[in-house]
mmCIF file of C-alpha atoms in Angstrom:
data_model
loop_
_atom_site.group_PDB
_atom_site.id
_atom_site.type_symbol
_atom_site.label_atom_id
_atom_site.label_comp_id
_atom_site.label_asym_id
_atom_site.label_seq_id
_atom_site.Cartn_x
_atom_site.Cartn_y
_atom_site.Cartn_z
ATOM 1 C CA PHE A 1 -10.680 -11.298 -20.950
ATOM 2 C CA GLY A 2 -9.965 -8.074 -22.854
ATOM 3 C CA SER A 3 -7.093 -7.527 -21.016
ATOM 4 C CA GLY A 4 -5.634 -11.066 -21.100
ATOM 5 C CA LEU A 5 -6.213 -11.225 -25.261
ATOM 6 C CA ALA A 6 -4.261 -7.461 -25.443
ATOM 7 C CA LEU A 7 -1.281 -7.880 -22.932
ATOM 8 C CA ILE A 8 1.061 -9.187 -25.822
ATOM 9 C CA PRO A 9 0.077 -6.242 -28.115
ATOM 10 C CA ALA A 10 0.225 -3.532 -25.591
ATOM 11 C CA GLY A 11 3.832 -5.001 -24.943
ATOM 12 C CA ILE A 12 4.901 -4.284 -28.144
ATOM 13 C CA VAL A 13 3.209 -0.785 -28.419
ATOM 14 C CA VAL A 14 5.676 0.034 -24.836
ATOM 15 C CA ASP A 15 8.251 -1.420 -26.610
ATOM 16 C CA ARG A 16 8.104 0.937 -29.236
ATOM 17 C CA VAL A 17 6.713 4.202 -28.532
ATOM 18 C CA GLY A 18 7.369 4.257 -24.282
ATOM 19 C CA ALA A 19 5.567 3.773 -21.266
ATOM 20 C CA ARG A 20 4.647 7.200 -21.002
ATOM 21 C CA ALA A 21 2.461 7.180 -24.245
ATOM 22 C CA ALA A 22 1.445 3.938 -24.398
ATOM 23 C CA THR A 23 -0.070 4.612 -20.923
ATOM 24 C CA LEU A 24 -1.765 7.421 -21.574
ATOM 25 C CA ALA A 25 -3.343 5.780 -24.669
ATOM 26 C CA GLY A 26 -4.232 2.587 -22.388
ATOM 27 C CA THR A 27 -5.769 5.143 -20.083
ATOM 28 C CA LEU A 28 -7.908 6.590 -22.461
ATOM 29 C CA VAL A 29 -9.553 3.280 -23.451
ATOM 30 C CA ALA A 30 -9.719 1.901 -19.785
ATOM 31 C CA THR A 31 -11.170 5.117 -18.935
ATOM 32 C CA SER A 32 -13.858 5.119 -21.481
ATOM 33 C CA GLY A 33 -14.711 1.791 -20.918
ATOM 34 C CA LEU A 34 -15.434 2.282 -17.445
ATOM 35 C CA ALA A 35 -17.351 5.754 -18.548
ATOM 36 C CA LEU A 36 -19.112 3.491 -20.733
ATOM 37 C CA ALA A 37 -19.912 0.934 -18.419
ATOM 38 C CA ALA A 38 -21.617 3.151 -15.920
ATOM 39 C CA SER A 39 -24.042 4.082 -18.355
ATOM 40 C CA ALA A 40 -24.557 0.837 -19.808
ATOM 41 C CA GLY A 41 -28.221 0.048 -20.009
ATOM 42 C CA ARG A 42 -28.034 -3.694 -21.268
ATOM 43 C CA LEU A 43 -26.061 -6.777 -20.335
ATOM 44 C CA GLU A 44 -24.505 -7.177 -23.501
ATOM 45 C CA ILE A 45 -23.544 -3.155 -23.441
ATOM 46 C CA LEU A 46 -21.892 -3.528 -19.822
ATOM 47 C CA LEU A 47 -20.101 -7.128 -21.131
ATOM 48 C CA ALA A 48 -18.272 -4.874 -24.157
ATOM 49 C CA ALA A 49 -17.596 -1.921 -21.906
ATOM 50 C CA LEU A 50 -15.984 -3.965 -19.580
ATOM 51 C CA ALA A 51 -13.680 -6.230 -22.292
ATOM 52 C CA LEU A 52 -12.675 -2.232 -23.164
ATOM 53 C CA PHE A 53 -11.726 -1.597 -20.532
ATOM 54 C CA GLY A 54 -9.467 -4.934 -20.299
ATOM 55 C CA VAL A 55 -8.052 -4.029 -23.236
ATOM 56 C CA GLY A 56 -6.975 -0.613 -21.880
ATOM 57 C CA ALA A 57 -5.910 -1.987 -18.835
ATOM 58 C CA SER A 58 -3.603 -4.643 -20.130
ATOM 59 C CA VAL A 59 -1.090 -1.737 -20.501
ATOM 60 C CA VAL A 60 -0.820 -1.228 -16.943
ATOM 61 C CA PRO A 61 1.770 -4.389 -16.044
ATOM 62 C CA VAL A 62 3.784 -3.929 -19.084
ATOM 63 C CA ALA A 63 4.206 -0.218 -19.054
ATOM 64 C CA GLY A 64 4.936 -0.084 -15.352
ATOM 65 C CA ALA A 65 7.360 -3.136 -15.599
ATOM 66 C CA GLY A 66 9.266 -1.165 -18.562
ATOM 67 C CA ALA A 67 9.751 1.787 -16.884
ATOM 68 C CA LEU A 68 10.777 0.011 -13.450
ATOM 69 C CA PHE A 69 13.475 -1.998 -16.136
ATOM 70 C CA HIS A 70 14.629 1.440 -17.097
ATOM 71 C CA ALA A 71 14.515 3.116 -13.844
ATOM 72 C CA TYR A 72 16.399 0.782 -11.864
ATOM 73 C CA PRO A 73 19.807 -1.041 -11.951
ATOM 74 C CA PRO A 74 19.671 -4.858 -11.687
ATOM 75 C CA ALA A 75 20.733 -5.069 -8.144
ATOM 76 C CA ARG A 76 17.555 -2.760 -6.862
ATOM 77 C CA ARG A 77 14.857 -4.356 -9.985
ATOM 78 C CA GLY A 78 13.779 -7.386 -7.315
ATOM 79 C CA TRP A 79 12.686 -4.723 -4.913
ATOM 80 C CA ALA A 80 11.315 -1.956 -7.390
ATOM 81 C CA LEU A 81 8.873 -4.728 -9.025
ATOM 82 C CA GLY A 82 8.457 -6.064 -5.352
ATOM 83 C CA VAL A 83 6.684 -3.207 -4.508
ATOM 84 C CA ARG A 84 4.859 -2.446 -7.591
ATOM 85 C CA GLN A 85 3.171 -6.145 -7.017
ATOM 86 C CA MET A 86 2.648 -4.943 -3.640
ATOM 87 C CA ALA A 87 0.453 -2.702 -4.913
ATOM 88 C CA VAL A 88 -1.863 -5.545 -6.563
ATOM 89 C CA PRO A 89 -3.332 -7.162 -3.371
ATOM 90 C CA LEU A 90 -3.498 -3.479 -1.438
ATOM 91 C CA ALA A 91 -5.187 -1.893 -4.434
ATOM 92 C CA GLY A 92 -8.015 -5.413 -3.951
ATOM 93 C CA THR A 93 -8.024 -4.734 -0.465
ATOM 94 C CA VAL A 94 -8.524 -0.875 -0.633
ATOM 95 C CA ALA A 95 -11.198 -1.516 -3.464
ATOM 96 C CA ALA A 96 -13.228 -4.187 -1.639
ATOM 97 C CA VAL A 97 -13.547 -1.669 1.396
ATOM 98 C CA ALA A 98 -14.530 1.333 -0.568
ATOM 99 C CA MET A 99 -16.825 -0.023 -3.496
ATOM 100 C CA PRO A 100 -19.297 -1.180 -1.826
ATOM 101 C CA VAL A 101 -19.331 2.282 -0.035
ATOM 102 C CA PHE A 102 -20.246 3.889 -3.786
ATOM 103 C CA HIS A 103 -22.353 1.308 -4.153
ATOM 104 C CA ARG A 104 -24.804 1.445 -1.422
ATOM 105 C CA ALA A 105 -24.538 5.370 -2.005
ATOM 106 C CA GLY A 106 -25.049 5.668 -5.714
ATOM 107 C CA GLY A 107 -25.129 2.324 -7.096
ATOM 108 C CA VAL A 108 -22.927 0.475 -9.690
ATOM 109 C CA GLU A 109 -23.238 3.060 -11.935
ATOM 110 C CA LEU A 110 -21.494 5.252 -9.354
ATOM 111 C CA ALA A 111 -18.849 2.447 -8.023
ATOM 112 C CA LEU A 112 -18.033 2.420 -11.476
ATOM 113 C CA ALA A 113 -17.825 6.104 -12.402
ATOM 114 C CA VAL A 114 -15.006 6.407 -9.315
ATOM 115 C CA ALA A 115 -13.590 3.364 -10.478
ATOM 116 C CA ALA A 116 -13.102 5.535 -13.916
ATOM 117 C CA GLY A 117 -12.304 8.580 -12.318
ATOM 118 C CA MET A 118 -9.298 6.703 -10.275
ATOM 119 C CA VAL A 119 -7.944 4.694 -13.458
ATOM 120 C CA ALA A 120 -7.747 8.339 -15.119
ATOM 121 C CA VAL A 121 -6.234 10.186 -12.560
ATOM 122 C CA ALA A 122 -3.889 7.259 -11.394
ATOM 123 C CA GLY A 123 -2.724 7.095 -15.464
ATOM 124 C CA VAL A 124 -2.299 10.598 -15.755
ATOM 125 C CA SER A 125 0.028 10.760 -12.591
ATOM 126 C CA PHE A 126 2.185 7.931 -14.189
ATOM 127 C CA ALA A 127 2.364 9.495 -17.526
ATOM 128 C CA LEU A 128 3.312 13.151 -15.738
ATOM 129 C CA LEU A 129 7.100 11.185 -14.248
ATOM 130 C CA PRO A 130 9.961 11.581 -15.748
ATOM 131 C CA GLU A 131 10.972 9.201 -17.865
ATOM 132 C CA LYS A 132 14.407 7.604 -18.131
ATOM 133 C CA GLY A 133 15.560 7.506 -22.034
ATOM 134 C CA PRO A 134 16.285 4.203 -23.625
ATOM 135 C CA SER A 135 19.344 1.972 -23.036
ATOM 136 C CA PRO A 136 21.671 1.378 -25.538
ATOM 137 C CA VAL A 137 19.168 -0.957 -27.484
ATOM 138 C CA SER A 138 18.440 0.799 -30.809
ATOM 139 C CA ARG A 139 14.891 1.529 -31.472
ATOM 140 C CA ARG A 140 14.958 0.058 -34.842
ATOM 141 C CA GLY A 141 16.562 -3.259 -33.234
ATOM 142 C CA ARG A 142 13.365 -3.138 -30.792
ATOM 143 C CA GLU A 143 10.875 -2.644 -33.871
ATOM 144 C CA ARG A 144 12.320 -5.706 -35.334
ATOM 145 C CA GLN A 145 12.978 -8.097 -32.319
ATOM 146 C CA PRO A 146 10.210 -10.956 -32.971
ATOM 147 C CA LEU A 147 8.638 -12.531 -30.231
ATOM 148 C CA LEU A 148 9.963 -15.725 -30.867
ATOM 149 C CA ALA A 149 13.404 -14.621 -30.070
ATOM 150 C CA ILE A 150 11.817 -13.598 -26.276
ATOM 151 C CA TRP A 151 10.360 -17.379 -26.664
ATOM 152 C CA ARG A 152 14.051 -18.509 -27.248
ATOM 153 C CA ALA A 153 15.621 -16.569 -24.738
ATOM 154 C CA SER A 154 17.518 -18.735 -22.558
ATOM 155 C CA GLY A 155 15.986 -20.088 -20.303
ATOM 156 C CA MET A 156 12.490 -18.454 -21.081
ATOM 157 C CA ARG A 157 10.391 -21.256 -21.505
ATOM 158 C CA ARG A 158 11.872 -23.306 -18.384
ATOM 159 C CA LEU A 159 10.678 -19.699 -16.708
ATOM 160 C CA LEU A 160 7.339 -19.930 -18.120
ATOM 161 C CA LEU A 161 7.061 -23.795 -16.469
ATOM 162 C CA VAL A 162 7.982 -22.298 -13.331
ATOM 163 C CA ALA A 163 5.530 -19.579 -13.207
ATOM 164 C CA SER A 164 2.448 -22.226 -14.668
ATOM 165 C CA LEU A 165 3.236 -24.297 -11.847
ATOM 166 C CA TYR A 166 3.078 -21.479 -9.474
ATOM 167 C CA ILE A 167 0.297 -19.853 -10.784
ATOM 168 C CA VAL A 168 -1.660 -23.350 -9.995
ATOM 169 C CA VAL A 169 -0.444 -23.232 -6.308
ATOM 170 C CA LEU A 170 -1.602 -19.415 -6.182
ATOM 171 C CA GLN A 171 -4.770 -20.241 -7.510
ATOM 172 C CA ALA A 172 -5.115 -22.695 -5.058
ATOM 173 C CA VAL A 173 -4.376 -20.485 -1.949
ATOM 174 C CA ILE A 174 -6.925 -17.719 -2.765
ATOM 175 C CA SER A 175 -9.706 -19.754 -4.509
ATOM 176 C CA TYR A 176 -9.619 -22.738 -1.264
ATOM 177 C CA ALA A 177 -7.893 -21.701 1.621
ATOM 178 C CA VAL A 178 -11.440 -20.295 3.286
ATOM 179 C CA PRO A 179 -13.694 -23.365 1.535
ATOM 180 C CA ALA A 180 -10.761 -25.411 3.453
ATOM 181 C CA MET A 181 -10.902 -23.659 6.497
ATOM 182 C CA ARG A 182 -14.720 -23.485 6.315
ATOM 183 C CA GLU A 183 -15.384 -27.038 5.755
ATOM 184 C CA ALA A 184 -12.854 -28.152 8.488
ATOM 185 C CA GLY A 185 -15.522 -26.380 11.018
ATOM 186 C CA LEU A 186 -13.878 -22.613 11.554
ATOM 187 C CA SER A 187 -16.218 -20.070 11.855
ATOM 188 C CA SER A 188 -16.590 -17.830 8.996
ATOM 189 C CA LEU A 189 -14.833 -14.729 11.356
ATOM 190 C CA VAL A 190 -12.077 -16.657 11.358
ATOM 191 C CA ALA A 191 -11.666 -17.615 7.641
ATOM 192 C CA SER A 192 -12.602 -14.159 6.504
ATOM 193 C CA ALA A 193 -9.307 -12.994 8.949
ATOM 194 C CA THR A 194 -7.161 -15.691 7.650
ATOM 195 C CA PHE A 195 -8.014 -14.519 4.111
ATOM 196 C CA PHE A 196 -7.044 -10.501 5.157
ATOM 197 C CA ALA A 197 -4.333 -12.048 6.641
ATOM 198 C CA LEU A 198 -3.031 -13.479 3.234
ATOM 199 C CA ASN A 199 -3.642 -10.523 1.448
ATOM 200 C CA VAL A 200 -1.260 -8.657 3.942
ATOM 201 C CA THR A 201 1.122 -11.559 3.763
ATOM 202 C CA ALA A 202 1.201 -11.292 0.109
ATOM 203 C CA MET A 203 1.980 -7.592 0.256
ATOM 204 C CA VAL A 204 5.287 -8.100 2.759
ATOM 205 C CA ALA A 205 6.382 -11.090 0.785
ATOM 206 C CA ARG A 206 6.552 -9.693 -2.771
ATOM 207 C CA ILE A 207 8.838 -6.872 -1.111
ATOM 208 C CA VAL A 208 10.711 -9.408 1.031
ATOM 209 C CA TRP A 209 11.380 -11.428 -1.628
ATOM 210 C CA GLY A 210 12.489 -8.535 -4.115
ATOM 211 C CA LYS A 211 15.083 -7.590 -1.679
ATOM 212 C CA VAL A 212 16.532 -10.918 -1.140
ATOM 213 C CA ALA A 213 16.848 -11.520 -5.215
ATOM 214 C CA ASP A 214 18.829 -8.410 -5.693
ATOM 215 C CA ARG A 215 21.266 -10.038 -3.018
ATOM 216 C CA GLU A 216 24.777 -10.577 -4.974
ATOM 217 C CA GLN A 217 24.139 -7.781 -7.539
ATOM 218 C CA GLY A 218 20.469 -9.316 -8.855
ATOM 219 C CA SER A 219 22.446 -12.833 -9.798
ATOM 220 C CA ARG A 220 20.468 -14.898 -7.992
ATOM 221 C CA ARG A 221 16.930 -14.574 -9.404
ATOM 222 C CA ALA A 222 16.307 -18.396 -9.599
ATOM 223 C CA ARG A 223 17.783 -19.471 -6.246
ATOM 224 C CA THR A 224 15.141 -16.916 -4.932
ATOM 225 C CA LEU A 225 12.333 -18.170 -7.242
ATOM 226 C CA ALA A 226 13.004 -21.445 -6.015
ATOM 227 C CA GLU A 227 13.224 -20.482 -2.663
ATOM 228 C CA ALA A 228 9.634 -19.268 -2.572
ATOM 229 C CA GLY A 229 8.282 -22.708 -4.445
ATOM 230 C CA LEU A 230 9.619 -24.491 -1.287
ATOM 231 C CA VAL A 231 7.892 -21.763 1.355
ATOM 232 C CA ALA A 232 4.801 -22.365 -0.229
ATOM 233 C CA ALA A 233 5.714 -26.672 -0.539
ATOM 234 C CA ALA A 234 5.654 -26.629 2.898
ATOM 235 C CA GLY A 235 3.016 -24.295 4.039
ATOM 236 C CA ALA A 236 0.742 -26.329 1.665
ATOM 237 C CA CYS A 237 1.851 -29.346 3.838
ATOM 238 C CA LEU A 238 1.725 -28.023 7.400
ATOM 239 C CA PHE A 239 -1.700 -26.034 6.346
ATOM 240 C CA ALA A 240 -3.360 -29.384 5.370
ATOM 241 C CA ALA A 241 -1.975 -30.678 8.904
ATOM 242 C CA ALA A 242 -3.022 -27.259 10.745
ATOM 243 C CA LEU A 243 -6.507 -27.241 9.492
ATOM 244 C CA HIS A 244 -7.095 -30.593 11.978
ATOM 245 C CA THR A 245 -5.407 -28.488 15.150
ATOM 246 C CA GLY A 246 -7.947 -25.097 14.982
ATOM 247 C CA ALA A 247 -7.985 -21.713 14.096
ATOM 248 C CA ALA A 248 -4.308 -20.537 15.403
ATOM 249 C CA GLY A 249 -3.040 -23.054 13.551
ATOM 250 C CA ALA A 250 -4.512 -22.897 10.642
ATOM 251 C CA VAL A 251 -3.487 -19.094 10.507
ATOM 252 C CA VAL A 252 -0.358 -19.666 11.026
ATOM 253 C CA GLY A 253 -0.146 -22.217 8.416
ATOM 254 C CA ALA A 254 -2.241 -19.872 5.847
ATOM 255 C CA VAL A 255 0.394 -17.309 6.479
ATOM 256 C CA ILE A 256 3.744 -19.233 5.596
ATOM 257 C CA LEU A 257 1.521 -20.934 2.629
ATOM 258 C CA GLY A 258 0.615 -17.500 1.588
ATOM 259 C CA PHE A 259 4.350 -16.218 2.168
ATOM 260 C CA GLY A 260 5.782 -18.513 -0.196
ATOM 261 C CA ALA A 261 2.791 -18.986 -2.665
ATOM 262 C CA LEU A 262 1.999 -15.280 -3.112
ATOM 263 C CA GLY A 263 5.153 -13.711 -3.123
ATOM 264 C CA TRP A 264 6.950 -14.561 -6.457
ATOM 265 C CA ASN A 265 5.206 -12.317 -9.346
ATOM 266 C CA GLY A 266 7.776 -9.726 -8.994
ATOM 267 C CA LEU A 267 10.576 -12.174 -9.363
ATOM 268 C CA LEU A 268 8.831 -13.441 -12.455
ATOM 269 C CA TYR A 269 8.435 -10.777 -14.244
ATOM 270 C CA VAL A 270 12.144 -9.524 -13.511
ATOM 271 C CA ALA A 271 13.252 -12.907 -14.459
ATOM 272 C CA ALA A 272 11.444 -12.438 -17.896
ATOM 273 C CA GLY A 273 12.971 -9.325 -18.526
ATOM 274 C CA GLU A 274 16.358 -9.622 -17.898
ATOM 275 C CA ARG A 275 16.626 -13.035 -19.954
ATOM 276 C CA ALA A 276 15.229 -11.197 -23.135
ATOM 277 C CA HIS A 277 16.619 -7.778 -22.149
ATOM 278 C CA PRO A 278 15.283 -4.582 -20.426
ATOM 279 C CA GLU A 279 14.631 -2.633 -23.725
ATOM 280 C CA LEU A 280 12.402 -5.416 -24.633
ATOM 281 C CA ALA A 281 10.844 -5.646 -20.827
ATOM 282 C CA GLY A 282 7.014 -4.679 -22.325
ATOM 283 C CA ARG A 283 7.133 -7.637 -24.315
ATOM 284 C CA SER A 284 9.102 -10.339 -22.121
ATOM 285 C CA VAL A 285 6.721 -9.121 -19.021
ATOM 286 C CA ALA A 286 3.330 -9.489 -21.640
ATOM 287 C CA VAL A 287 4.575 -12.880 -22.528
ATOM 288 C CA ALA A 288 5.221 -13.912 -18.577
ATOM 289 C CA ALA A 289 1.918 -11.921 -17.732
ATOM 290 C CA THR A 290 -0.448 -13.907 -20.621
ATOM 291 C CA VAL A 291 0.979 -17.303 -19.658
ATOM 292 C CA VAL A 292 -0.063 -16.133 -15.926
ATOM 293 C CA PHE A 293 -3.574 -15.243 -17.176
ATOM 294 C CA LEU A 294 -4.188 -18.368 -18.990
ATOM 295 C CA VAL A 295 -3.184 -20.591 -16.657
ATOM 296 C CA SER A 296 -5.379 -18.649 -13.546
ATOM 297 C CA ALA A 297 -8.388 -19.157 -15.926
ATOM 298 C CA ALA A 298 -7.772 -22.927 -16.516
ATOM 299 C CA SER A 299 -6.533 -23.702 -13.310
ATOM 300 C CA THR A 300 -9.115 -23.114 -10.354
ATOM 301 C CA PRO A 301 -12.187 -25.358 -12.303
ATOM 302 C CA PRO A 302 -10.394 -28.480 -12.106
ATOM 303 C CA LEU A 303 -8.762 -27.531 -8.724
ATOM 304 C CA GLY A 304 -12.155 -27.116 -7.388
ATOM 305 C CA ALA A 305 -12.901 -30.703 -9.037
ATOM 306 C CA LEU A 306 -10.010 -32.248 -7.360
ATOM 307 C CA ALA A 307 -10.416 -31.079 -3.885
ATOM 308 C CA ALA A 308 -14.469 -32.342 -4.377
ATOM 309 C CA GLU A 309 -12.746 -35.671 -5.434
ATOM 310 C CA VAL A 310 -10.129 -36.489 -3.086
ATOM 311 C CA GLY A 311 -10.687 -33.837 0.051
ATOM 312 C CA TRP A 312 -9.013 -31.223 1.015
ATOM 313 C CA ASP A 313 -5.629 -33.305 2.752
ATOM 314 C CA VAL A 314 -4.850 -34.943 -0.320
ATOM 315 C CA PHE A 315 -5.436 -31.531 -2.385
ATOM 316 C CA TRP A 316 -3.106 -29.599 -0.257
ATOM 317 C CA VAL A 317 -0.398 -32.407 -0.429
ATOM 318 C CA SER A 318 -0.687 -32.204 -3.993
ATOM 319 C CA THR A 319 -0.284 -28.328 -4.254
ATOM 320 C CA ALA A 320 2.592 -28.708 -2.306
ATOM 321 C CA ALA A 321 4.109 -31.327 -4.886
ATOM 322 C CA VAL A 322 3.394 -28.764 -7.495
ATOM 323 C CA ALA A 323 5.085 -25.948 -5.536
ATOM 324 C CA LEU A 324 8.030 -28.410 -5.074
ATOM 325 C CA ALA A 325 8.302 -29.327 -8.642
ATOM 326 C CA GLY A 326 8.155 -25.183 -10.098
ATOM 327 C CA ALA A 327 11.049 -24.738 -7.034
ATOM 328 C CA VAL A 328 13.096 -27.853 -8.380
ATOM 329 C CA LEU A 329 12.673 -26.369 -12.249
ATOM 330 C CA ALA A 330 13.563 -22.927 -10.668
ATOM 331 C CA LEU A 331 17.209 -24.488 -9.534
ATOM 332 C CA GLY A 332 17.459 -25.586 -13.054
ATOM 333 C CA LEU A 333 17.526 -21.956 -14.540
ATOM 334 C CA GLY A 334 20.992 -20.800 -13.424
ATOM 335 C CA ARG A 335 21.971 -17.121 -13.775
ATOM 336 C CA VAL A 336 21.265 -15.065 -16.925
ATOM 337 C CA PRO A 337 24.002 -16.195 -19.185
ATOM 338 C CA LEU A 338 24.790 -12.799 -20.417
ATOM 339 C CA PRO A 339 25.302 -9.257 -19.912
ATOM 340 C CA GLU A 340 22.557 -6.976 -20.246
ATOM 341 C CA GLU A 341 24.354 -5.379 -23.399
ATOM 342 C CA THR A 342 25.203 -8.437 -25.681
ATOM 343 C CA ARG A 343 21.652 -10.322 -25.369
ATOM 344 C CA ILE A 344 18.772 -9.970 -28.193
ATOM 345 C CA GLY A 345 18.160 -7.246 -29.854
ATOM 346 C CA THR A 346 21.712 -5.323 -29.516
ATOM 347 C CA ALA A 347 23.164 -6.215 -32.900
#
C-alpha cells in the first residue's frame, strides 16, 4: 500500500535528483520501516512500519529503471530491463526459502531484521556504483515536465491499457494456476512443482523477451509485447485442455502460459520510458508501475469470483481472450515516432 501510493512521487524525485541520491533516501526510509516492524509490539505499529517500508521501497523500480536508461543504448535496454525484472521472481524464490529459516531461528523479529540488513546492503551497494551523467535534456526541463505530458506521450495510454490487460492475465496465472491444478485432481507436489517451474519460466522469459525486443536497434518493442500476449493466449487455452490430461500436460501448458504471461514486465517499462524520454524514465516507469499496482490489487478478487462462477475451463479461455485483446492493442502501438532527442522535455 505504501509503495503503491509513493511510486509517482518517487519517480519525480528520481528524475530531479538522480538515481543514486534517491536510492540512498529510499534505502534509509525502507530500512527504518523494517527495523521498526521488527520491534513493533502492536499490530497498528507493525502495519504503519510496513507502510513506511513500502514508501522507501517505491524508489527501487523507478531508480533502477532510470539508471538503466542512462547506462544502456536502445539496442540493449530490453535485455537490461529484462535482467532487472528477472531478479523479482528470483528474489521471491530465495526469500521463500530463506525467510522461514530465520523465522524458525528467531521469530518474525529476526526475519524482519535480516530483511532490513539486506535492504541496507543492497541500497548502499547500488548507490556506490558509478552513475552515468545526464543526457541532453536540461535539469530545468526535467523538473518542469508535468505528469500530464507523460500521459499524453505518443501511444502511452494505449500502452498502459495493454499493461492493464496483461496484468490481469499475470494475476490469473500466479493466483489461480495452482488451485486449478488441485481441483483437477493433481497432487500438491505436482502443483508446487508447477509453481516453481512458473517462477523459473518467468526469469527466463523476461530476459528472452528483452533480447527479442532489442532486435532491429530496439525498434520492435510493440511487436514483442504483442508476441508475448499471443503466447500467453495460446498457453491459457493449452493449460485449460491439459488440466484434463494429467500432470505432464498440465506442467507443459503452465510453462507455455507462464512464458507469455509472466515475461512482459521489462518490455512495459522500456516502452514507457522511450515513449516519453529516457531522462524522464523515473516518472514514466512510476506511472506504468502505479497502473500495474492498482490493476493487480483490483483484479485478483474478481478473478476468483469468476472462476467460482463459470469453472476453470471458461476461466482460462476468458484469460486467453484478455491476453489476445492486449496483443491486438499492442500491435497498434507501432514504433516510437520520434528520436529520443526530440521527444517531450527537450525544448
